[in-house]
Structures are given as C-alpha cells and as structure tokens.
XYZ file of N, CA and C in Angstrom:
837
model
N 0.854 -1.192 0.000
C 0.000 0.000 0.000
C 0.890 1.242 0.000
N 0.519 2.222 -0.785
C 1.307 3.447 -0.915
C 1.453 4.149 0.438
N 2.660 4.657 0.713
C 2.832 5.378 1.977
C 2.038 6.680 1.924
N 1.401 7.015 3.018
C 0.565 8.199 3.088
C -0.426 8.076 4.217
N -1.358 9.020 4.282
C -2.379 9.035 5.333
C -3.723 8.617 4.748
N -4.339 7.623 5.369
C -5.632 7.108 4.930
C -6.656 7.423 6.024
N -7.593 8.296 5.728
C -8.613 8.699 6.702
C -9.786 7.734 6.548
N -9.968 6.873 7.543
C -10.893 5.742 7.413
C -12.109 5.896 8.336
N -13.302 5.817 7.755
C -14.528 5.842 8.551
C -14.813 4.452 9.098
N -15.232 4.401 10.357
C -15.570 3.131 11.010
C -17.047 3.137 11.393
N -17.634 1.995 11.744
C -19.066 1.934 12.052
C -19.455 2.812 13.248
N -20.680 3.340 13.211
C -21.208 4.084 14.354
C -22.096 3.188 15.217
N -22.317 1.971 14.755
C -23.152 1.037 15.504
C -23.008 -0.364 14.941
N -23.703 -0.627 13.862
C -23.691 -1.944 13.243
C -22.362 -2.218 12.556
N -21.669 -3.284 12.967
C -20.364 -3.615 12.406
C -20.403 -3.850 10.905
N -21.548 -4.309 10.407
C -21.668 -4.615 8.980
C -21.623 -3.378 8.108
N -21.707 -2.197 8.721
C -21.697 -0.958 7.942
C -20.311 -0.599 7.423
N -19.272 -1.241 7.923
C -17.929 -0.919 7.454
C -17.742 -1.462 6.035
N -17.052 -0.700 5.208
C -16.872 -1.109 3.819
C -15.723 -2.110 3.698
N -15.753 -2.900 2.631
C -14.669 -3.856 2.389
C -13.367 -3.111 2.134
N -13.462 -1.918 1.534
C -12.257 -1.107 1.283
C -11.648 -0.640 2.604
N -12.510 -0.275 3.560
C -12.011 0.161 4.868
C -11.303 -0.988 5.575
N -11.889 -2.183 5.533
C -11.265 -3.350 6.170
C -9.920 -3.649 5.522
N -9.876 -3.577 4.191
C -8.624 -3.832 3.483
C -7.554 -2.806 3.873
N -7.956 -1.545 3.956
C -7.013 -0.477 4.304
C -6.480 -0.650 5.718
N -7.366 -0.935 6.664
C -6.950 -1.116 8.052
C -6.069 -2.361 8.208
N -6.337 -3.371 7.401
C -5.540 -4.600 7.467
C -4.132 -4.388 6.943
N -3.992 -3.560 5.920
C -2.694 -3.368 5.275
C -1.869 -2.233 5.890
N -2.511 -1.316 6.582
C -1.793 -0.151 7.129
C -0.727 -0.584 8.130
N 0.396 0.121 8.106
C 1.490 -0.167 9.042
C 1.229 0.437 10.419
N 0.614 1.621 10.406
C 0.403 2.375 11.646
C -1.065 2.780 11.726
N -1.640 2.694 12.921
C -3.021 3.125 13.148
C -3.010 4.309 14.109
N -3.458 5.472 13.643
C -3.609 6.646 14.506
C -5.056 6.684 14.970
N -5.272 6.624 16.277
C -6.639 6.495 16.794
C -6.824 7.320 18.065
N -8.082 7.592 18.400
C -8.389 8.351 19.618
C -8.043 7.547 20.864
N -8.498 6.294 20.887
C -8.304 5.426 22.056
C -7.935 4.039 21.526
N -6.717 3.609 21.773
C -6.250 2.336 21.214
C -7.070 1.154 21.731
N -7.625 1.267 22.942
C -8.438 0.169 23.484
C -9.702 -0.025 22.653
N -10.340 1.095 22.287
C -11.561 1.045 21.473
C -11.248 0.492 20.087
N -10.161 0.979 19.493
C -9.805 0.563 18.134
C -9.366 -0.893 18.090
N -8.621 -1.332 19.078
C -8.180 -2.733 19.108
C -9.378 -3.670 19.286
N -10.368 -3.240 20.047
C -11.581 -4.055 20.197
C -12.295 -4.179 18.857
N -12.368 -3.063 18.116
C -12.991 -3.080 16.793
C -12.237 -4.029 15.865
N -10.908 -3.938 15.877
C -10.088 -4.795 15.020
C -10.333 -6.276 15.349
N -10.417 -6.588 16.632
C -10.658 -7.978 17.044
C -12.001 -8.477 16.518
N -13.010 -7.643 16.619
C -14.347 -8.015 16.140
C -14.374 -8.203 14.626
N -13.534 -7.434 13.933
C -13.494 -7.505 12.468
C -12.476 -8.534 11.966
N -11.722 -9.136 12.885
C -10.730 -10.119 12.496
C -9.486 -9.519 11.874
N -9.159 -8.294 12.241
C -7.973 -7.610 11.718
C -6.821 -7.791 12.706
N -5.649 -8.098 12.201
C -4.478 -8.342 13.051
C -4.133 -7.112 13.892
N -3.713 -7.382 15.126
C -3.275 -6.311 16.022
C -1.764 -6.111 15.983
N -1.096 -6.836 15.095
C 0.355 -6.724 14.976
C 0.723 -5.484 14.165
N 0.423 -4.330 14.720
C 0.674 -3.042 14.080
C 1.122 -2.051 15.129
N 1.575 -0.902 14.676
C 1.888 0.186 15.604
C 0.634 1.030 15.796
N 0.204 1.194 17.054
C -0.955 2.035 17.370
C -0.443 3.302 18.051
N -0.894 4.446 17.570
C -0.513 5.718 18.177
C -1.780 6.507 18.466
N -1.893 7.015 19.699
C -3.100 7.775 20.047
C -2.998 9.198 19.511
N -4.116 9.665 18.998
C -4.197 11.013 18.437
C -5.553 11.584 18.842
N -5.543 12.474 19.825
C -6.809 13.041 20.296
C -6.670 14.555 20.473
N -7.727 15.172 20.960
C -7.781 16.645 21.038
C -6.620 17.238 21.820
N -6.157 16.531 22.832
C -5.157 17.100 23.725
C -3.716 16.904 23.256
N -3.495 16.009 22.286
C -2.107 15.772 21.869
C -1.892 15.850 20.354
N -2.965 16.170 19.620
C -2.877 16.115 18.156
C -1.770 16.992 17.591
N -1.644 18.191 18.132
C -0.637 19.118 17.613
C 0.767 18.531 17.752
N 1.036 17.867 18.879
C 2.361 17.275 19.118
C 2.553 15.976 18.331
N 1.490 15.190 18.218
C 1.608 13.876 17.575
C 1.581 13.957 16.042
N 1.093 15.051 15.492
C 0.965 15.156 14.034
C 2.292 14.892 13.334
N 3.363 15.483 13.846
C 4.665 15.312 13.197
C 5.175 13.882 13.332
N 4.850 13.218 14.432
C 5.249 11.818 14.599
C 4.606 10.961 13.516
N 3.305 11.215 13.273
C 2.585 10.490 12.224
C 3.227 10.764 10.862
N 3.520 12.023 10.599
C 4.124 12.399 9.320
C 5.501 11.763 9.153
N 6.260 11.672 10.226
C 7.584 11.045 10.162
C 7.472 9.569 9.773
N 6.451 8.881 10.305
C 6.220 7.490 9.904
C 6.008 7.408 8.389
N 5.205 8.329 7.871
C 4.894 8.320 6.433
C 6.146 8.606 5.610
N 6.959 9.538 6.080
C 8.190 9.879 5.364
C 9.191 8.723 5.382
N 9.020 7.824 6.363
C 9.876 6.633 6.426
C 9.383 5.538 5.476
N 8.262 5.824 4.794
C 7.728 4.852 3.836
C 6.561 4.038 4.346
N 6.013 4.406 5.514
C 4.910 3.633 6.093
C 3.547 4.222 5.705
N 2.546 3.370 5.743
C 1.159 3.804 5.518
C 0.479 3.951 6.869
N -0.251 5.054 7.045
C -0.927 5.339 8.316
C -2.423 5.455 8.078
N -3.207 4.698 8.831
C -4.666 4.813 8.782
C -5.127 5.592 10.006
N -5.890 6.643 9.773
C -6.418 7.410 10.902
C -7.888 7.078 11.103
N -8.259 6.752 12.328
C -9.653 6.453 12.658
C -10.050 7.213 13.914
N -11.343 7.435 14.074
C -11.868 7.946 15.345
C -12.532 6.772 16.048
N -13.051 6.987 17.236
C -13.674 5.879 17.965
C -14.864 5.302 17.200
N -15.560 6.165 16.452
C -16.690 5.714 15.635
C -17.020 6.796 14.612
N -17.397 6.360 13.422
C -17.810 7.309 12.402
C -16.658 7.882 11.596
N -16.905 9.043 10.991
C -15.925 9.672 10.111
C -14.978 10.572 10.887
N -13.675 10.344 10.788
C -12.709 11.214 11.472
C -12.874 12.669 11.050
N -12.482 13.572 11.952
C -12.510 15.025 11.764
C -13.884 15.654 12.004
N -14.974 14.881 11.950
C -16.301 15.454 12.158
C -16.576 15.478 13.655
N -16.280 16.635 14.284
C -16.307 16.769 15.744
C -15.396 15.739 16.403
N -14.341 15.385 15.696
C -13.325 14.456 16.186
C -11.956 14.966 15.743
N -10.875 14.442 16.308
C -9.535 14.907 15.932
C -9.201 14.633 14.465
N -8.199 15.345 13.957
C -7.709 15.087 12.611
C -7.417 16.323 11.789
N -8.097 17.421 12.099
C -7.927 18.646 11.306
C -6.478 19.127 11.304
N -5.869 19.180 12.473
C -4.489 19.679 12.565
C -3.523 18.757 11.830
N -3.775 17.457 11.904
C -2.932 16.487 11.210
C -3.043 16.670 9.696
N -4.258 16.777 9.198
C -4.466 16.957 7.753
C -3.809 18.243 7.277
N -3.991 19.307 8.039
C -3.415 20.599 7.670
C -1.891 20.509 7.557
N -1.269 19.820 8.519
C 0.186 19.691 8.515
C 0.649 18.773 7.383
N -0.119 17.731 7.100
C 0.208 16.841 5.979
C 0.196 17.605 4.660
N -0.761 18.483 4.498
C -0.843 19.271 3.267
C 0.349 20.217 3.149
N 0.746 20.796 4.267
C 1.908 21.690 4.263
C 3.173 20.962 3.816
N 3.270 19.685 4.215
C 4.482 18.919 3.932
C 4.330 17.996 2.713
N 3.271 18.248 1.938
C 3.050 17.529 0.674
C 2.973 16.018 0.868
N 2.228 15.606 1.891
C 2.032 14.190 2.189
C 0.791 13.690 1.447
N 0.860 12.501 0.903
C -0.298 11.912 0.223
C -1.405 11.634 1.244
N -2.627 12.090 0.919
C -3.789 11.885 1.792
C -4.953 11.371 0.941
N -5.659 10.410 1.459
C -6.891 9.987 0.803
C -7.915 9.611 1.875
N -9.177 9.554 1.482
C -10.236 9.222 2.438
C -10.930 7.934 2.028
N -11.259 7.131 3.021
C -12.034 5.903 2.811
C -13.405 6.175 3.421
N -14.367 6.621 2.616
C -15.638 7.121 3.147
C -16.463 6.044 3.839
N -17.386 6.523 4.665
C -18.263 5.586 5.362
C -19.251 6.317 6.248
N -19.566 5.728 7.384
C -20.623 6.243 8.261
C -20.310 7.630 8.805
N -21.361 8.441 8.896
C -21.274 9.758 9.525
C -22.614 10.007 10.204
N -22.605 10.152 11.523
C -23.848 10.227 12.293
C -24.744 11.373 11.863
N -24.142 12.542 11.561
C -24.991 13.694 11.240
C -25.742 13.478 9.931
N -25.110 12.849 8.939
C -25.780 12.581 7.663
C -26.866 11.532 7.840
N -26.560 10.478 8.562
C -27.556 9.425 8.808
C -28.765 9.976 9.551
N -28.520 10.824 10.543
C -29.617 11.414 11.317
C -30.483 12.307 10.440
N -29.852 13.112 9.610
C -30.599 14.004 8.719
C -31.485 13.194 7.777
N -30.976 12.076 7.287
C -31.769 11.220 6.404
C -33.006 10.678 7.101
N -32.894 10.410 8.397
C -34.008 9.838 9.152
C -35.024 10.874 9.615
N -34.618 12.140 9.674
C -35.392 13.162 10.382
C -36.670 13.611 9.684
N -36.673 13.614 8.365
C -37.812 14.186 7.650
C -37.744 15.694 7.554
N -36.656 16.305 8.037
C -36.456 17.749 7.930
C -35.793 18.055 6.581
N -35.865 19.312 6.107
C -35.275 19.662 4.811
C -33.795 19.299 4.721
N -33.420 18.704 3.597
C -32.041 18.244 3.415
C -31.281 19.030 2.350
N -31.959 19.975 1.681
C -31.288 20.707 0.596
C -30.214 21.656 1.107
N -30.392 22.166 2.326
C -29.385 23.019 2.962
C -29.337 22.673 4.446
N -28.136 22.461 4.971
C -28.029 22.189 6.403
C -26.716 22.739 6.948
N -26.733 22.995 8.256
C -25.573 23.557 8.948
C -25.254 22.664 10.141
N -24.027 22.117 10.164
C -23.600 21.302 11.298
C -22.798 22.175 12.244
N -23.247 22.268 13.497
C -22.607 23.161 14.469
C -21.897 22.414 15.593
N -21.689 21.106 15.444
C -20.918 20.354 16.424
C -21.669 20.096 17.722
N -20.912 19.911 18.801
C -21.503 19.629 20.109
C -22.080 20.896 20.738
N -23.224 20.765 21.372
C -23.860 21.877 22.073
C -23.097 22.126 23.379
N -22.779 23.383 23.696
C -22.036 23.671 24.939
C -22.794 23.218 26.181
N -22.048 22.952 27.227
C -22.636 22.489 28.483
C -23.276 23.626 29.279
N -22.673 24.826 29.222
C -23.172 25.963 30.000
C -24.435 26.555 29.359
N -25.376 26.935 30.204
C -26.670 27.433 29.728
C -26.519 28.674 28.841
N -25.698 29.618 29.262
C -25.518 30.859 28.512
C -24.919 30.571 27.130
N -23.886 29.734 27.099
C -23.236 29.398 25.826
C -24.176 28.628 24.912
N -25.005 27.792 25.506
C -25.972 27.005 24.733
C -26.963 27.933 24.020
N -27.513 28.882 24.763
C -28.473 29.818 24.172
C -27.813 30.721 23.142
N -26.585 31.125 23.413
C -25.867 31.979 22.453
C -25.634 31.245 21.140
N -25.335 29.955 21.219
C -25.145 29.163 20.002
C -26.441 29.094 19.201
N -27.545 28.817 19.878
C -28.836 28.755 19.190
C -29.211 30.105 18.581
N -28.986 31.179 19.334
C -29.305 32.518 18.827
C -28.471 32.852 17.585
N -27.224 32.402 17.581
C -26.314 32.691 16.473
C -26.860 32.177 15.149
N -27.496 30.989 15.182
C -27.969 30.377 13.940
C -29.490 30.422 13.795
N -30.141 31.164 14.671
C -31.605 31.195 14.703
C -32.237 31.547 13.367
N -31.649 32.509 12.647
C -32.263 33.005 11.417
C -31.690 32.375 10.148
N -30.928 31.310 10.297
C -30.321 30.658 9.138
C -31.362 29.825 8.392
N -31.405 30.012 7.081
C -32.341 29.260 6.243
C -31.735 27.901 5.893
N -31.599 27.062 6.889
C -31.032 25.726 6.708
C -31.370 24.889 7.933
N -31.453 23.591 7.754
C -31.650 22.703 8.892
C -30.393 22.732 9.762
N -30.565 22.926 11.047
C -29.434 22.988 11.983
C -29.217 21.610 12.598
N -27.966 21.196 12.668
C -27.635 19.872 13.205
C -26.592 20.017 14.311
N -26.864 19.384 15.449
C -25.964 19.439 16.597
C -25.764 18.025 17.142
N -24.640 17.802 17.806
C -24.448 16.594 18.590
C -24.759 16.924 20.045
N -25.389 15.972 20.750
C -25.735 16.185 22.153
C -25.671 14.864 22.905
N -25.537 14.956 24.217
C -25.513 13.759 25.054
C -26.898 13.512 25.631
N -27.156 12.266 25.996
C -28.448 11.916 26.582
C -28.680 12.680 27.888
N -27.611 12.915 28.648
C -27.735 13.578 29.946
C -28.155 15.044 29.811
N -27.882 15.658 28.645
C -28.162 17.093 28.498
C -29.272 17.415 27.497
N -29.883 16.390 26.897
C -30.854 16.662 25.833
C -32.045 17.483 26.333
N -32.491 17.243 27.569
C -33.632 18.000 28.087
C -33.280 19.486 28.223
N -32.084 19.797 28.717
C -31.665 21.195 28.843
C -31.604 21.871 27.469
N -31.131 21.130 26.484
C -31.032 21.701 25.141
C -32.415 21.917 24.533
N -33.330 21.010 24.794
C -34.695 21.163 24.273
C -35.395 22.359 24.923
N -35.150 22.578 26.211
C -35.736 23.738 26.900
C -35.210 25.037 26.276
N -33.890 25.102 26.038
C -33.290 26.286 25.408
C -33.785 26.442 23.980
N -33.929 25.328 23.267
C -34.399 25.375 21.879
C -35.836 25.885 21.804
N -36.654 25.483 22.759
C -38.039 25.955 22.799
C -38.075 27.471 22.967
N -37.206 27.983 23.823
C -37.152 29.421 24.077
C -36.651 30.198 22.858
N -35.652 29.653 22.165
C -35.038 30.377 21.047
C -35.769 30.136 19.729
N -36.105 28.864 19.437
C -36.678 28.514 18.134
C -38.198 28.419 18.142
N -38.797 28.439 19.329
C -40.249 28.390 19.410
C -40.815 27.055 18.956
N -41.847 27.127 18.119
C -42.580 25.919 17.730
C -42.065 25.257 16.449
N -40.850 25.571 16.062
C -40.292 24.923 14.868
C -40.249 23.404 15.045
N -40.331 22.697 13.928
C -40.203 21.247 13.961
C -38.753 20.883 14.294
N -38.587 19.915 15.187
C -37.262 19.473 15.608
C -37.196 17.957 15.577
N -35.977 17.444 15.612
C -35.814 15.997 15.548
C -34.646 15.564 16.429
N -34.806 14.423 17.075
C -33.725 13.823 17.860
C -33.544 12.384 17.379
N -32.343 12.091 16.881
C -32.019 10.729 16.454
C -31.010 10.149 17.447
N -31.170 8.895 17.788
C -30.248 8.268 18.745
C -30.009 6.812 18.376
N -28.863 6.318 18.819
C -28.516 4.909 18.616
C -28.638 4.495 17.143
N -28.174 5.348 16.252
C -28.307 5.088 14.812
C -27.589 3.799 14.428
N -28.286 2.957 13.689
C -27.826 1.659 13.172
C -27.680 0.597 14.259
N -28.109 0.911 15.482
C -28.063 -0.059 16.577
C -29.459 -0.645 16.809
N -29.558 -1.569 17.742
C -30.826 -2.275 17.991
C -31.952 -1.312 18.359
N -31.632 -0.313 19.195
C -32.670 0.592 19.685
C -32.694 1.930 18.928
N -32.364 1.876 17.653
C -32.389 3.092 16.841
C -33.759 3.770 16.936
N -33.720 5.113 17.065
C -34.956 5.874 17.203
C -34.731 7.271 16.638
N -35.706 7.778 15.895
C -35.644 9.154 15.414
C -37.021 9.770 15.576
N -37.119 10.736 16.468
C -38.397 11.386 16.778
C -38.403 12.795 16.192
N -39.449 13.138 15.471
C -39.578 14.470 14.879
C -40.887 15.080 15.359
N -40.782 16.207 16.049
C -41.958 16.837 16.656
C -41.567 18.235 17.136
N -42.447 18.865 17.918
C -42.113 20.157 18.520
C -41.215 19.923 19.728
N -40.588 20.996 20.208
C -39.727 20.884 21.385
C -40.533 20.403 22.591
N -41.760 20.888 22.726
C -42.595 20.500 23.862
C -42.901 19.002 23.829
N -43.207 18.494 22.628
C -43.521 17.064 22.505
C -42.282 16.207 22.762
N -41.140 16.662 22.281
C -39.900 15.920 22.510
C -39.525 15.924 23.996
N -39.728 17.069 24.644
C -39.469 17.150 26.083
C -40.360 16.180 26.851
N -41.612 16.143 26.467
C -42.556 15.236 27.140
C -42.100 13.785 26.972
N -41.664 13.455 25.766
C -41.224 12.082 25.494
C -40.030 11.700 26.377
N -39.022 12.580 26.447
C -37.810 12.227 27.182
C -37.992 12.338 28.692
N -39.037 13.021 29.144
C -39.343 13.031 30.566
C -40.061 11.743 30.973
N -40.748 11.142 30.000
C -41.451 9.889 30.258
C -40.589 8.668 29.933
N -39.580 8.879 29.077
C -38.689 7.792 28.660
C -37.243 8.263 28.841
N -36.532 7.610 29.730
C -35.167 8.050 30.043
C -34.300 8.141 28.787
N -33.691 9.318 28.537
C -32.832 9.474 27.360
C -31.602 8.573 27.467
N -31.289 7.877 26.391
C -30.120 7.011 26.369
C -29.444 7.083 25.012
N -28.125 6.849 25.000
C -27.391 6.730 23.748
C -26.854 8.039 23.213
N -26.045 7.924 22.153
C -25.514 9.102 21.465
C -26.635 9.742 20.668
N -26.696 11.078 20.671
C -27.822 11.774 20.053
C -27.397 12.818 19.037
N -28.250 12.978 18.014
C -28.109 14.064 17.052
C -29.397 14.881 17.140
N -29.252 16.166 17.407
C -30.391 17.065 17.573
C -30.476 17.988 16.357
N -31.664 18.081 15.762
C -31.845 18.869 14.542
C -33.019 19.828 14.671
N -32.890 20.985 14.029
C -33.933 22.020 14.064
C -34.230 22.451 12.634
N -35.506 22.538 12.289
C -35.890 22.924 10.925
C -35.492 24.373 10.641
N -35.363 24.743 9.366
C -34.894 26.092 8.997
C -35.826 27.203 9.471
N -35.278 28.410 9.528
C -36.069 29.589 9.886
C -37.111 29.844 8.806
N -38.313 30.235 9.222
C -39.347 30.608 8.267
C -39.039 31.973 7.683
N -39.486 32.205 6.446
C -39.289 33.515 5.837
C -40.029 34.582 6.634
N -41.125 34.162 7.256
C -41.894 35.112 8.067
C -41.066 35.590 9.252
N -40.262 34.677 9.818
C -39.390 35.063 10.932
C -38.364 36.080 10.470
N -37.798 35.872 9.270
C -36.802 36.790 8.727
C -37.399 38.173 8.498
N -38.670 38.194 8.030
C -39.289 39.478 7.715
C -39.566 40.297 8.969
N -39.641 39.628 10.117
C -39.887 40.332 11.372
C -38.617 40.953 11.966
N -37.497 40.722 11.315
C -36.220 41.237 11.789
C -36.156 42.744 11.557
N -35.991 43.514 12.630
C -35.899 44.972 12.514
C -34.444 45.363 12.314
N -34.019 45.317 11.053
C -32.617 45.566 10.729
C -32.195 46.992 11.062
N -33.091 47.958 10.831
C -32.773 49.357 11.142
C -32.440 49.527 12.622
N -33.277 48.935 13.466
C -33.088 49.061 14.915
C -31.803 48.365 15.363
N -31.557 47.180 14.822
C -30.361 46.414 15.198
C -29.096 47.178 14.823
N -29.055 47.684 13.586
C -27.875 48.415 13.123
C -27.684 49.722 13.886
N -28.777 50.416 14.146
C -28.702 51.689 14.866
C -28.091 51.493 16.247
N -28.547 50.466 16.941
C -28.021 50.191 18.282
C -26.538 49.835 18.240
N -26.167 49.010 17.296
C -24.769 48.581 17.210
C -23.849 49.745 16.829
N -24.310 50.607 15.929
C -23.469 51.696 15.441
C -23.295 52.817 16.464
N -24.063 52.758 17.533
C -23.870 53.712 18.618
C -22.640 53.349 19.455
N -22.232 52.085 19.360
C -21.128 51.602 20.188
C -19.920 51.108 19.400
N -20.041 51.079 18.074
C -18.928 50.575 17.263
C -18.957 51.194 15.877
N -17.917 50.955 15.112
C -17.830 51.508 13.765
C -18.851 50.861 12.840
N -19.138 51.527 11.737
C -20.074 50.993 10.749
C -19.594 49.634 10.246
N -18.323 49.555 9.945
C -17.756 48.311 9.410
C -17.928 47.154 10.389
N -17.642 47.406 11.667
C -17.770 46.359 12.676
C -19.232 45.976 12.902
N -20.124 46.975 12.877
C -21.551 46.710 13.056
C -22.075 45.824 11.929
N -21.682 46.148 10.708
C -22.108 45.352 9.549
C -21.593 43.927 9.680
N -20.329 43.785 10.049
C -19.721 42.458 10.199
C -20.485 41.620 11.221
N -20.801 42.219 12.363
C -21.501 41.486 13.419
C -22.898 41.063 12.985
N -23.620 41.982 12.328
C -24.988 41.683 11.903
C -25.005 40.588 10.842
N -24.089 40.668 9.887
C -24.010 39.653 8.828
C -23.735 38.278 9.423
N -22.799 38.215 10.370
C -22.441 36.936 10.985
C -23.539 36.410 11.904
N -24.172 37.327 12.634
C -25.180 36.910 13.610
C -26.481 36.464 12.962
N -26.890 37.187 11.878
C -28.197 36.910 11.272
C -28.091 36.279 9.893
N -26.851 36.042 9.429
C -26.613 35.384 8.144
C -27.330 36.101 6.991
N -27.077 37.412 6.908
C -27.685 38.252 5.882
C -26.666 38.611 4.808
N -27.181 39.152 3.700
C -26.314 39.568 2.600
C -25.484 40.782 3.018
N -24.162 40.685 2.879
C -23.256 41.730 3.358
C -23.494 43.062 2.655
N -23.667 43.027 1.338
C -23.856 44.272 0.580
C -25.145 44.978 0.981
N -26.190 44.201 1.186
C -27.487 44.789 1.573
C -27.398 45.419 2.959
N -26.743 44.729 3.881
C -26.598 45.260 5.244
C -25.734 46.519 5.225
N -24.683 46.508 4.411
C -23.796 47.673 4.322
C -24.542 48.889 3.789
N -25.351 48.686 2.738
C -26.143 49.791 2.169
C -27.108 50.347 3.206
N -27.744 49.452 3.954
C -28.687 49.886 4.997
C -27.960 50.666 6.084
N -26.756 50.209 6.459
C -25.967 50.903 7.481
C -25.566 52.299 7.013
N -25.194 52.435 5.759
C -24.846 53.752 5.206
C -26.040 54.701 5.253
N -27.210 54.196 4.910
C -28.432 55.016 4.949
C -28.696 55.515 6.362
N -28.540 54.629 7.323
C -28.795 54.993 8.734
C -27.757 56.021 9.191
N -26.505 55.795 8.825
C -25.447 56.711 9.222
C -25.669 58.105 8.653
N -26.027 58.180 7.380
C -26.259 59.478 6.746
C -27.486 60.186 7.304
N -28.498 59.391 7.620
C -29.749 59.985 8.129
C -29.612 60.460 9.580
N -28.859 59.709 10.374
C -28.740 60.005 11.798
C -27.399 60.632 12.200
N -26.498 60.726 11.203
C -25.161 61.282 11.454
C -24.451 60.556 12.592
N -24.518 59.222 12.515
C -23.867 58.406 13.554
C -22.365 58.342 13.320
C-alpha cells in the first residue's frame, strides 16, 4: 500500500456498515492513529484484523504534538490509517491539525468514506435536506448554549448538533425558548438495535424524554427559519443600536455573521442609517 495518510470511517453502531475497502485499508496499514487504542483494538478484534501493528493515540489534547510523529512514519515509507472511535474522522473528532500539517508537507492523503452520524440522522429526520448547517456539540453551559442557538436562529437551513443523553432536556428547553414551535428531531442509537428518530415540537420531545429516560448518542436537529421570521427582523433598529457603540464596518460584520444576511445589503442599509442620523 502506498505510503501516506488514509482517513478511514468506522461503524457508528452496526459492524456490517464498514466497507470492504475500509477493512482492506486497516488490514494493510502499518500504523493506526486512533483516539483510544483500546476502542480501536476491540474493533479490530471483532473484524478479524491483526493487532500486529503500531498504534498511536491522536486526540484533542495531543494532536498538535503527535501530528509530526505520524508524518515522520509516512516519510519513512509507512502507511498510516487514521480512525476515530466511531464514524468519520474530523467530524467533531480529531484530525484537522494532522491533515493541515500533511498538506503543508506535501504528504499523500486519501479518504475511505463511510458512516457519519450527522448525515444518517438528517436522512431519518424528515427535515429539509437541501441546505443544512452542522454546528458540532452543544455547549454544556446554559448561557453558551443559548448563544449558540441565537447565532444560527435566522439561518435558512436545517441545523444539526451533537448532544448527550444527559443534556438533551436542557437543550430542548433552550431550543423551545429560542426557536419556538419549529419542527425538531432527535435521532439516537443510529444503526443499533434501539435506533430511534423522533420528529416533533420541542414540547412534545421534552414530554417524550421526561417519560422515557434518554439514552445513547444523540443528534439534535432544528428545521430552517421561516421567511416570516426573517421578515420580522428589525434591521434598522439592530444596526442603529450597534453603530452607537462601534464603527459601521464592525456593526455590519456582526450583523451579517449573527443573522446570516447579505453583506452588501446590510452595508447599504448601514450607510443610509449613518447618513440619516449622522452616527
């Protein structure tokens, strides 16, 4: 196998979901870069893949330091397969810093596609799939959680988040406050025996999880903002308030990022307000 980095997706539940190409790659690779070698070695045993390889841990806390070690293996002529504990590497998992450094040093990189929880959940949800925004894990702190929801509140796309069973009720309460009666979906245990995907209002989902103990890894989704919600946005008032405390350029930047609006349109509106009010 050619020396280089092979980014390999592993099952998120059902072992049969792994591709024959992924098994072949993991079997032939000289080095396995993984989040937790215990988890990966268990997977290899279940799949009948030899453990006579070099395993190196690569996680959020050591990726920056370990990236060069991985690259050095490749420069020595070895093939390295990178995996996460489950699913597609780099998607709310380590790997970005390694890939970036590999590109800088002209290292061969390829991907062995496979399972990805956010895509599988979106397919099950019944929510719009033409446009979606993945925002990663929902913060643990209440203030940060609400700020994240507010940031994407007006985005015309299905919002996708990862959440834990222990915190899903808190997130649903915050979602009810920020998103109101929008349709939402919670998918859990995807491809496993107890797979479940519920699509309803936040109130109905809260009722369900209060009556049925939340369990398993979860993907939380929110339907896109309605055009009616966008039309209720008082852009003049928002810009006026911001421009009292900051420059026009900074106010425009904040509004565009916060409400996901057209930059040129917001800039023109800000100029009109500035000229009219001499801000």
